[in-house]
Short mmCIF file of C-alpha atoms and ligand atoms in Angstrom, two decimals:
data_model
loop_
_atom_site.label_atom_id
_atom_site.label_comp_id
_atom_site.label_asym_id
_atom_site.label_seq_id
_atom_site.Cartn_x
_atom_site.Cartn_y
_atom_site.Cartn_z
CA MET A 757 91.58 104.55 121.95
CA LYS A 758 91.99 100.90 120.24
CA ALA A 759 90.34 100.42 117.06
CA PHE A 760 89.71 97.17 116.44
CA GLU A 761 89.82 95.68 112.73
CA ASN A 762 87.90 92.70 111.69
CA VAL A 763 89.13 88.91 113.06
CA ARG A 764 91.59 87.99 110.08
CA GLY A 765 89.41 86.15 107.31
CA MET A 766 86.18 87.81 108.39
CA ARG A 767 84.50 90.33 106.84
CA ASP A 768 81.95 93.30 106.81
CA PHE A 769 79.60 93.68 104.13
CA LEU A 770 78.79 97.20 103.41
CA PRO A 771 75.42 98.28 101.62
CA GLN A 772 76.67 98.03 98.22
CA GLU A 773 78.33 94.94 98.66
CA LEU A 774 75.38 93.49 100.51
CA ALA A 775 73.21 94.36 97.56
CA LYS A 776 75.12 91.98 95.19
CA ARG A 777 74.45 89.18 97.69
CA ARG A 778 70.95 89.97 98.23
CA PHE A 779 70.77 89.98 94.25
CA ILE A 780 72.39 86.64 94.06
CA GLU A 781 70.26 85.25 96.70
CA SER A 782 66.92 86.46 95.16
CA LYS A 783 67.99 84.47 92.43
CA VAL A 784 68.87 81.14 94.20
CA ARG A 785 65.30 81.69 96.25
CA GLU A 786 63.89 81.82 92.51
CA CYS A 787 65.36 78.68 91.92
CA PHE A 788 64.12 76.95 95.12
CA GLN A 789 60.42 78.31 94.41
CA ILE A 790 60.79 76.77 90.60
CA TYR A 791 62.49 73.64 91.06
CA GLY A 792 60.56 72.72 94.61
CA TYR A 793 63.39 73.04 97.22
CA GLU A 794 61.72 74.03 100.51
CA GLU A 795 64.37 76.34 102.49
CA VAL A 796 65.67 74.93 105.69
CA GLU A 797 67.88 76.43 108.58
CA THR A 798 70.06 74.04 110.75
CA PRO A 799 72.27 75.72 113.76
CA ILE A 800 75.82 76.99 113.15
CA ILE A 801 77.18 74.84 115.49
CA GLU A 802 77.22 71.01 115.48
CA TYR A 803 78.98 68.38 117.17
CA PHE A 804 82.39 68.00 115.68
CA GLU A 805 81.98 64.17 115.40
CA LEU A 806 78.96 64.62 112.87
CA LEU A 807 80.56 67.38 111.12
CA SER A 808 84.28 65.55 110.75
CA MET A 809 82.83 61.91 110.09
CA ARG A 810 82.94 62.33 105.93
CA ALA A 811 84.20 65.84 105.89
CA GLY A 812 87.80 64.51 104.61
CA GLU A 813 91.30 65.29 105.81
CA GLU A 814 91.59 68.81 104.43
CA ILE A 815 88.24 70.41 105.69
CA ARG A 816 88.31 68.45 109.21
CA HIS A 817 91.54 69.72 109.80
CA ARG A 818 90.43 73.51 108.92
CA MET A 819 87.08 73.57 111.25
CA TYR A 820 86.79 75.86 113.97
CA ALA A 821 86.18 73.12 116.67
CA PHE A 822 86.04 73.73 120.58
CA LYS A 823 84.55 72.53 123.76
CA ASP A 824 81.61 74.66 124.69
CA LEU A 825 81.02 75.57 128.76
CA GLY A 826 79.13 72.20 128.90
CA GLY A 827 82.39 70.20 127.72
CA ARG A 828 80.83 69.10 124.22
CA LYS A 829 82.96 69.07 121.57
CA VAL A 830 81.66 71.15 119.26
CA ALA A 831 82.49 72.87 115.73
CA LEU A 832 81.36 75.57 113.28
CA ARG A 833 79.83 74.28 110.20
CA PRO A 834 82.29 73.91 107.42
CA GLU A 835 79.49 73.09 105.14
CA MET A 836 76.15 72.30 105.05
CA THR A 837 75.43 68.64 103.77
CA ALA A 838 76.40 66.92 106.69
CA SER A 839 73.66 68.89 109.10
CA PHE A 840 71.28 68.25 106.16
CA ALA A 841 71.83 64.39 106.35
CA ARG A 842 71.04 64.65 110.03
CA VAL A 843 68.17 66.64 109.59
CA VAL A 844 66.84 64.09 107.26
CA ALA A 845 67.75 60.94 109.45
CA THR A 846 66.35 62.24 112.26
CA LYS A 847 63.25 64.75 112.12
CA LEU A 848 62.67 63.98 108.48
CA ARG A 849 62.89 60.61 108.85
CA SER A 850 59.02 59.67 107.53
CA GLU A 851 58.78 62.42 105.53
CA ALA A 852 57.56 61.35 102.07
CA LYS A 853 60.62 61.12 99.14
CA PRO A 854 62.17 62.62 97.57
CA LEU A 855 62.67 65.42 99.50
CA ARG A 856 63.90 68.64 97.94
CA LEU A 857 65.57 71.26 100.44
CA GLY A 858 67.46 74.30 100.17
CA TYR A 859 69.94 76.69 102.00
CA ILE A 860 71.65 80.02 102.04
CA ALA A 861 73.71 79.82 105.07
CA ASN A 862 77.17 80.89 106.13
CA CYS A 863 80.06 78.49 106.84
CA PHE A 864 83.38 78.23 108.30
CA ARG A 865 86.82 77.08 107.17
CA TYR A 866 90.31 78.08 108.83
CA ASP A 867 91.69 78.36 105.52
CA ASN A 868 94.39 80.63 104.30
CA PRO A 869 92.26 84.02 103.60
CA GLN A 870 93.09 85.02 99.65
CA MET A 871 90.78 85.89 96.48
CA GLY A 872 87.88 83.91 96.51
CA ARG A 873 89.11 82.16 100.06
CA TYR A 874 87.57 83.40 103.03
CA ARG A 875 87.31 82.00 106.79
CA GLU A 876 83.64 82.95 106.89
CA PHE A 877 81.55 82.40 103.56
CA TRP A 878 78.12 81.38 102.00
CA GLN A 879 77.18 78.47 100.18
CA ALA A 880 73.55 78.41 98.52
CA GLY A 881 72.68 74.87 98.37
CA PHE A 882 70.17 72.19 97.01
CA GLU A 883 69.93 68.78 98.07
CA LEU A 884 67.69 66.17 96.67
CA PHE A 885 67.30 62.98 99.05
CA GLY A 886 65.37 59.60 98.23
CA SER A 887 66.57 58.89 94.71
CA SER A 888 69.36 56.57 93.56
CA ARG A 889 68.41 57.36 89.98
CA LEU A 890 70.40 59.39 87.34
CA GLU A 891 67.75 61.43 86.63
CA ALA A 892 68.12 63.16 90.26
CA ASP A 893 71.93 63.65 89.33
CA ALA A 894 70.88 65.80 86.17
CA GLU A 895 68.60 67.48 88.36
CA ILE A 896 70.96 69.08 90.20
CA ILE A 897 73.16 69.61 87.61
CA ILE A 898 70.27 71.43 85.76
CA VAL A 899 68.94 73.38 88.89
CA ASN A 900 72.79 74.81 89.24
CA ASN A 901 73.30 75.65 85.42
CA ASP A 902 69.69 77.31 85.27
CA LEU A 903 71.14 79.51 88.66
CA MET A 904 74.29 80.57 86.55
CA LYS A 905 71.99 81.75 83.43
CA ARG A 906 69.57 83.24 85.99
CA LEU A 907 72.75 85.36 87.24
CA GLY A 908 73.35 86.40 83.70
CA PHE A 909 76.85 83.77 83.18
CA SER A 910 77.52 82.37 79.74
CA GLY A 911 80.83 80.83 78.68
CA PHE A 912 81.04 78.64 82.34
CA PHE A 913 81.81 75.12 82.14
CA ILE A 914 81.18 72.32 84.09
CA LYS A 915 83.67 69.92 85.15
CA ILE A 916 82.40 66.42 85.83
CA GLY A 917 83.80 62.80 87.24
CA ASP A 918 82.59 60.20 89.65
CA VAL A 919 84.58 58.74 92.47
CA ARG A 920 83.80 55.14 91.59
CA ILE A 921 86.15 55.06 88.68
CA LEU A 922 89.55 55.56 90.76
CA ARG A 923 87.87 53.91 93.70
CA GLY A 924 87.04 51.06 91.62
CA LEU A 925 90.27 50.44 90.52
CA LEU A 926 91.56 50.85 93.91
CA ASN A 927 89.13 48.45 95.72
CA SER A 928 89.83 45.65 93.13
CA GLU A 929 93.72 46.32 94.10
CA GLY A 930 93.04 45.75 97.88
CA VAL A 931 93.53 49.12 98.67
CA SER A 932 91.73 50.14 101.82
CA GLU A 933 89.57 52.61 102.30
CA ASP A 934 91.40 54.91 104.76
CA ASP A 935 94.19 54.87 102.01
CA GLN A 936 91.76 55.65 99.14
CA ASN A 937 90.68 58.59 101.21
CA THR A 938 94.50 59.54 101.38
CA ILE A 939 94.54 59.28 97.62
CA MET A 940 91.43 61.29 96.76
CA GLY A 941 92.73 63.99 99.04
CA LEU A 942 95.96 63.91 96.96
CA VAL A 943 94.21 63.51 93.52
CA ASP A 944 92.14 66.68 95.21
CA LYS A 945 95.26 68.61 95.18
CA ARG A 946 96.47 67.26 91.94
CA LYS A 947 99.26 65.55 93.58
CA VAL A 948 100.03 63.47 90.85
CA LYS A 949 103.51 62.59 92.07
CA SER A 950 102.32 61.86 95.46
CA VAL A 951 99.69 59.79 94.62
CA LEU A 952 102.10 57.53 92.36
CA THR A 953 104.63 57.42 95.18
CA PHE A 954 101.90 56.47 98.05
CA LEU A 955 100.80 53.91 95.68
CA GLU A 956 104.12 52.26 95.32
CA GLN A 957 104.45 52.20 98.81
CA LYS A 958 101.02 50.46 99.06
CA LYS A 959 102.52 47.83 96.65
CA VAL A 960 99.86 47.96 93.96
CA SER A 961 100.67 46.05 90.96
CA ASP A 962 102.51 47.87 88.09
CA GLY A 963 99.31 47.62 85.96
CA CYS A 964 97.71 49.40 88.24
CA LEU A 965 100.44 52.22 88.60
CA LYS A 966 100.20 52.79 84.81
CA THR A 967 96.49 53.00 84.84
CA VAL A 968 96.11 55.55 87.47
CA LYS A 969 98.61 57.58 85.83
CA LYS A 970 96.49 57.37 82.49
CA LEU A 971 93.35 58.21 84.32
CA LEU A 972 94.60 61.48 86.07
CA GLU A 973 95.51 62.80 82.38
CA LEU A 974 92.66 61.81 81.01
CA ARG A 975 90.42 64.79 80.73
CA GLY A 976 88.55 66.76 78.07
CA THR A 977 85.49 68.89 76.57
CA ASP A 978 85.14 65.85 74.04
CA CYS A 979 82.71 63.90 76.66
CA ARG A 980 82.31 60.77 74.32
CA LYS A 981 85.91 60.29 73.38
CA ILE A 982 87.14 60.85 76.81
CA LEU A 983 84.37 58.37 77.94
CA GLU A 984 85.45 56.01 75.41
CA ASP A 985 89.11 56.05 76.31
CA GLY A 986 88.13 55.64 80.20
CA LYS A 987 86.43 52.51 79.18
CA ARG A 988 89.09 51.47 76.98
CA ILE A 989 91.46 51.83 80.06
CA LEU A 990 89.03 50.14 82.80
CA SER A 991 87.44 47.20 80.55
CA GLN A 992 88.35 45.16 83.54
CA ASN A 993 86.53 47.11 86.40
CA GLU A 994 82.98 46.45 86.17
CA ARG A 995 82.52 49.42 89.15
CA SER A 996 84.66 52.03 87.13
CA LEU A 997 82.72 50.94 84.02
CA GLU A 998 79.45 51.48 85.16
CA ALA A 999 80.65 55.19 86.97
CA LEU A 1000 81.77 56.13 83.10
CA GLU A 1001 78.29 54.46 81.51
CA ASP A 1002 76.25 56.71 84.13
CA LEU A 1003 78.73 59.76 83.59
CA GLU A 1004 77.44 59.50 80.03
CA ALA A 1005 74.08 58.87 80.96
CA ILE A 1006 73.78 61.95 83.02
CA ILE A 1007 75.22 64.19 81.01
CA ASN A 1008 72.85 63.22 78.21
CA LEU A 1009 69.82 63.65 80.69
CA ALA A 1010 70.99 66.96 81.49
CA ARG A 1011 71.37 67.96 78.07
CA VAL A 1012 67.67 66.98 77.62
CA GLY A 1013 66.90 68.88 80.41
CA GLY A 1014 68.58 72.13 78.57
CA VAL A 1015 72.07 72.14 79.70
CA ASP A 1016 73.66 73.81 76.83
CA THR A 1017 76.92 74.35 78.89
CA THR A 1018 80.07 72.71 78.10
CA PHE A 1019 81.22 69.40 80.09
CA LEU A 1020 84.57 68.88 81.12
CA VAL A 1021 84.86 65.00 81.90
CA ASP A 1022 87.40 64.52 83.91
CA VAL A 1023 87.94 61.03 84.82
CA GLY A 1024 90.83 61.54 87.51
CA PHE A 1025 88.74 64.23 89.52
CA ALA A 1026 88.23 63.98 93.09
CA ARG A 1027 86.67 66.69 95.57
CA GLY A 1028 87.73 67.17 99.41
CA LEU A 1029 85.02 66.11 101.02
CA GLU A 1030 84.91 62.09 101.97
CA TYR A 1031 81.33 61.19 101.77
CA TYR A 1032 80.79 60.98 97.90
CA THR A 1033 79.62 57.83 96.46
CA GLY A 1034 79.10 58.57 92.93
CA MET A 1035 79.00 61.65 90.33
CA ILE A 1036 81.12 64.69 91.41
CA TYR A 1037 81.49 67.74 89.67
CA GLU A 1038 82.52 71.52 89.87
CA VAL A 1039 81.01 74.92 87.99
CA PHE A 1040 84.10 76.89 86.94
CA ILE A 1041 84.62 80.36 84.50
CA PRO A 1042 87.31 80.21 82.34
CA GLU A 1043 88.39 83.65 83.94
CA LEU A 1044 88.60 82.26 87.76
CA GLY A 1045 90.65 79.43 88.51
CA ILE A 1046 88.61 78.39 91.50
CA ALA A 1047 85.19 76.56 91.61
CA LEU A 1048 82.07 78.52 91.83
CA GLY A 1049 80.19 75.74 93.05
CA GLY A 1050 80.23 71.94 93.61
CA GLY A 1051 78.21 68.86 94.42
CA GLY A 1052 77.51 65.41 93.93
CA ARG A 1053 76.30 61.83 95.25
CA TYR A 1054 76.19 61.22 98.86
CA ASP A 1055 74.37 57.93 98.89
CA LYS A 1056 75.56 56.79 102.40
CA LEU A 1057 75.28 59.55 104.57
CA VAL A 1058 71.87 59.66 105.72
CA GLU A 1059 72.50 55.97 106.96
CA LEU A 1060 75.88 56.81 108.46
CA PHE A 1061 73.89 59.25 110.58
CA GLY A 1062 71.39 56.67 112.00
CA GLY A 1063 68.67 57.63 109.18
CA GLU A 1064 66.95 55.05 107.03
CA PRO A 1065 69.16 53.93 103.92
CA THR A 1066 68.62 57.14 101.63
CA PRO A 1067 70.67 57.78 98.34
CA ALA A 1068 70.81 61.43 97.87
CA VAL A 1069 72.69 64.22 95.74
CA GLY A 1070 73.19 68.05 95.85
CA CYS A 1071 75.40 70.74 95.45
CA ALA A 1072 76.35 74.16 96.90
CA PRO A 1073 77.09 77.49 94.67
CA GLY A 1074 79.50 79.67 96.64
CA ILE A 1075 78.00 83.10 97.08
CA ASP A 1076 81.69 84.93 97.66
CA ARG A 1077 82.88 83.63 94.67
CA ILE A 1078 79.79 84.09 92.60
CA VAL A 1079 80.21 87.85 93.43
CA LEU A 1080 83.99 87.65 92.23
CA ALA A 1081 82.91 86.18 88.84
CA MET A 1082 79.96 88.67 88.48
CA GLU A 1083 82.01 91.38 88.93
CA LYS A 1084 85.04 90.01 86.81
CA LYS A 1085 81.96 89.75 84.12
CA GLY A 1086 80.39 92.97 84.55
CA LEU A 1087 77.03 91.27 85.20
CA PHE A 1088 75.76 93.39 88.08
CA SER A 1089 75.46 96.45 85.90
CA GLY A 1090 72.02 97.19 85.81
CA GLN A 1091 71.19 94.48 87.83
CA LEU A 1092 70.80 95.87 91.40
CA SER A 1093 67.29 97.80 91.74
CA THR A 1094 67.68 100.85 93.43
CA ILE A 1095 64.94 102.31 95.63
CA ASN A 1096 63.68 105.92 94.99
CA ARG A 1097 64.11 107.10 98.17
CA VAL A 1098 62.88 110.72 99.67
CA LEU A 1099 64.40 113.00 102.39
CA ILE A 1100 62.04 115.15 103.96
CA ILE A 1101 63.42 118.37 105.33
CA PRO A 1102 61.59 121.06 107.81
CA VAL A 1103 62.11 124.57 107.71
CA GLY A 1104 63.01 125.15 111.10
CA ASP A 1105 62.39 123.39 114.19
CA ASP A 1106 58.22 124.25 114.28
CA LEU A 1107 58.00 122.16 111.35
CA SER A 1108 59.57 119.09 112.64
CA ALA A 1109 56.24 117.58 113.20
CA LYS A 1110 54.67 118.30 110.27
CA ALA A 1111 57.59 116.44 108.43
CA LEU A 1112 56.87 113.65 110.54
CA GLU A 1113 53.64 113.30 109.68
CA ILE A 1114 54.16 113.63 105.83
CA ALA A 1115 56.86 110.86 106.07
CA ALA A 1116 54.36 108.70 107.89
CA ASN A 1117 51.76 109.61 105.24
CA LEU A 1118 53.98 108.55 102.24
CA ARG A 1119 55.35 105.24 104.18
CA ARG A 1120 51.62 104.10 104.58
CA ASN A 1121 51.49 104.40 101.16
CA GLY A 1122 54.60 102.41 100.13
CA ILE A 1123 57.15 105.07 99.40
CA SER A 1124 60.52 105.20 100.92
CA ALA A 1125 60.73 108.32 103.02
CA GLN A 1126 62.92 109.46 105.65
CA ASN A 1127 62.99 112.58 107.71
CA GLU A 1128 65.84 115.10 108.42
CA VAL A 1129 66.58 114.52 111.80
CA VAL A 1130 69.82 116.47 112.95
CA GLY A 1131 68.28 120.02 112.40
CA ARG A 1132 70.25 120.48 109.71
CA ASN A 1133 70.01 123.91 107.44
CA ILE A 1134 68.07 123.20 103.71
CA GLY A 1135 71.48 123.80 102.10
CA SER A 1136 73.45 120.95 104.46
CA ALA A 1137 70.57 119.01 104.36
CA LEU A 1138 70.15 118.65 100.44
CA SER A 1139 74.00 118.06 100.30
CA TYR A 1140 73.46 115.05 102.26
CA ALA A 1141 70.48 114.05 100.16
CA ASP A 1142 72.83 114.52 97.17
CA LYS A 1143 75.84 112.38 98.73
CA LYS A 1144 73.16 109.71 99.93
CA GLY A 1145 72.01 109.36 96.48
CA TYR A 1146 68.23 110.52 97.34
CA ALA A 1147 65.96 110.63 94.52
CA TYR A 1148 63.90 113.25 95.76
CA ALA A 1149 63.58 115.98 98.81
CA ILE A 1150 60.82 117.32 100.56
CA ILE A 1151 60.88 120.81 101.67
CA VAL A 1152 58.51 121.65 104.56
CA GLY A 1153 58.54 125.76 104.65
CA PRO A 1154 55.92 127.99 106.46
CA ARG A 1155 55.03 129.77 103.34
CA GLU A 1156 54.28 126.97 101.29
CA LEU A 1157 52.70 125.19 104.19
CA GLU A 1158 50.15 127.98 104.56
CA LYS A 1159 48.76 127.04 101.04
CA GLY A 1160 48.52 123.21 101.82
CA CYS A 1161 51.61 122.89 99.56
CA ILE A 1162 55.55 121.47 99.97
CA ILE A 1163 58.27 121.85 97.89
CA LEU A 1164 59.27 118.53 95.92
CA ARG A 1165 62.77 118.96 94.55
CA ASN A 1166 64.28 116.47 92.02
CA MET A 1167 68.02 115.74 93.50
CA LYS A 1168 68.77 114.13 90.03
CA VAL A 1169 68.01 117.15 87.74
CA LYS A 1170 68.04 119.65 90.14
CA GLU A 1171 64.64 121.08 89.47
CA GLN A 1172 61.71 121.69 92.22
CA LYS A 1173 58.11 122.66 92.19
CA GLU A 1174 55.29 123.33 94.66
CA VAL A 1175 52.92 120.47 95.10
CA HIS A 1176 49.62 120.25 97.21
CA LEU A 1177 49.81 117.63 100.32
CA VAL A 1178 46.39 116.53 98.83
CA ASN A 1179 48.45 115.49 95.83
CA LEU A 1180 51.72 114.33 97.21
CA VAL A 1181 51.22 110.60 97.54
CA ASN A 1182 49.82 110.17 93.66
CA GLU A 1183 52.83 112.51 92.56
CA MET A 1184 55.45 110.61 94.30
CA SER A 1185 54.17 107.07 93.41
CA LEU A 1186 53.78 107.88 89.58
CA MET A 1187 57.62 108.95 89.93
CA THR A 1188 58.80 106.36 92.36
CA ARG A 1189 57.06 103.44 91.03
CA ILE A 1190 56.94 101.58 93.94
CA SER A 1191 53.46 100.78 95.68
CA LEU A 1192 52.90 98.87 98.76
CA LYS A 1193 52.26 95.71 96.70
CA SER A 1194 55.72 95.97 95.27
CA ILE A 1195 57.69 96.04 98.56
P1 HAM B 1487 82.60 72.55 98.50
O1 HAM B 1487 83.06 72.13 97.11
O2 HAM B 1487 83.93 72.38 99.66
O3 HAM B 1487 81.05 71.69 98.49
O4 HAM B 1487 82.04 74.02 98.52
C1 HAM B 1487 81.12 74.29 97.84
C2 HAM B 1487 81.57 76.24 97.37
O5 HAM B 1487 81.64 76.53 98.66
C3 HAM B 1487 82.80 76.11 96.66
O6 HAM B 1487 82.57 75.53 95.12
C4 HAM B 1487 83.22 77.54 96.54
O7 HAM B 1487 82.47 78.35 96.09
C5 HAM B 1487 82.57 77.55 98.26
N1 HAM B 1487 83.81 77.66 99.14
C6 HAM B 1487 84.29 76.78 99.75
N2 HAM B 1487 85.11 77.18 100.56
C7 HAM B 1487 85.17 78.52 100.82
C8 HAM B 1487 86.20 79.61 101.08
N3 HAM B 1487 86.93 79.31 102.21
N4 HAM B 1487 85.78 80.78 100.56
C9 HAM B 1487 84.87 81.00 100.07
N5 HAM B 1487 83.88 80.10 99.39
C10 HAM B 1487 84.29 78.58 99.74
C11 HAM B 1487 80.73 71.56 99.60
O8 HAM B 1487 80.71 72.18 100.61
C12 HAM B 1487 79.49 70.41 99.75
N6 HAM B 1487 78.67 70.63 100.55
C13 HAM B 1487 78.46 70.18 98.40
C14 HAM B 1487 77.60 69.57 98.47
C15 HAM B 1487 76.40 69.99 98.53
N7 HAM B 1487 77.72 68.46 97.75
C16 HAM B 1487 76.45 67.55 97.92
N8 HAM B 1487 75.74 68.38 98.47
#
């Protein structure tokens, strides 16, 4: 018989792995609640045209795109922002703004699988529609920062820039939007030489070449100094200057909003997606060279999809990479709650019905109880309970039952005692500390 493997780049999540992901998701949902982001779900499959419109060459090229049986050109979503802009342009068109929307969703990119890069991966997301103000940019950074803190991270840093800095300069040299997109793609990959060669071919001025070269090297954690240097280099370019001023203001607002994390201002910073129109950022830990999440401002996307002009800013923390980072930093220890479960073992077939009745009663009272259902003897049932990490076992035997009792065994300390059925729920509730309310 053929043993099937996972499709390359696709993963199964077994219980322990899934528990880590669920923990992260619970913290994301805590942030949805506290910051007022309402969760929305959209389909995995969208029109290829919608997804590719401002995705950028890299992502466009890596989409799982195909024709459905009706001949429609569709694709699996490589990210969520396009779908959310579509929803805001259509179904939420007349909703009061600003709109705060959130998601936890799987996305697909035909990337080369490697550490932290998968073909199916999960993004959490916070998208804020309807504000062009810098407070909105700061809010997205504040939420993302808060999420990292709630997950237990310290020592992470935020790399921040603004696409208008480079684009402003390229605009003033008359570089077309298509060529700018190519350049931003190369900058995203840090291919400085290719950027300069491309610009030379486009016959930009020597001054522009020199400035781009300087900008691509201008980055550091002394925000004020980097921004001042940037302003000096770009003193002739109004759009770039405005971007630098805005960056300074956003960082200050984020600081006031409680972000005490290091900012790395990167003047020559670009991200793969083409819809960004302003501030962009990514979150890193020094131990892992890949971004744990990223985002930015995209003021034109809703309009591009037929909606009202709606400025927007958002971010998507990547769940898979956050798992890796938390493992690296040992942040899961003590975080993953375990439910104290009990296995109910009847001694002999004629007590199976009684064991079912006891389990039903425990569950009605919020206690996680499972029946031994394969007719094993006590020895092998207890060894199964041990292997599966059961906290307790209840042995339903004829002798004890005659007195209205069962045997309650603590699997950890391997001690047991007789407990009257009338007292069982009370006794178990105290020990397992789960009540219906907390489930
Ligand atoms: P992105 O930077 O392409 O941005 O993805 C956001 C995060 O998703 C990345 O930082 C990373 O953690 C995770 N990610 C991306 N690709 C993979 C992969 N192949 N395997 C594992 N994790 C991955 C966006 O997608 C934008 N939509 C973010 C945004 C929201 N901008 C505005 N609003």
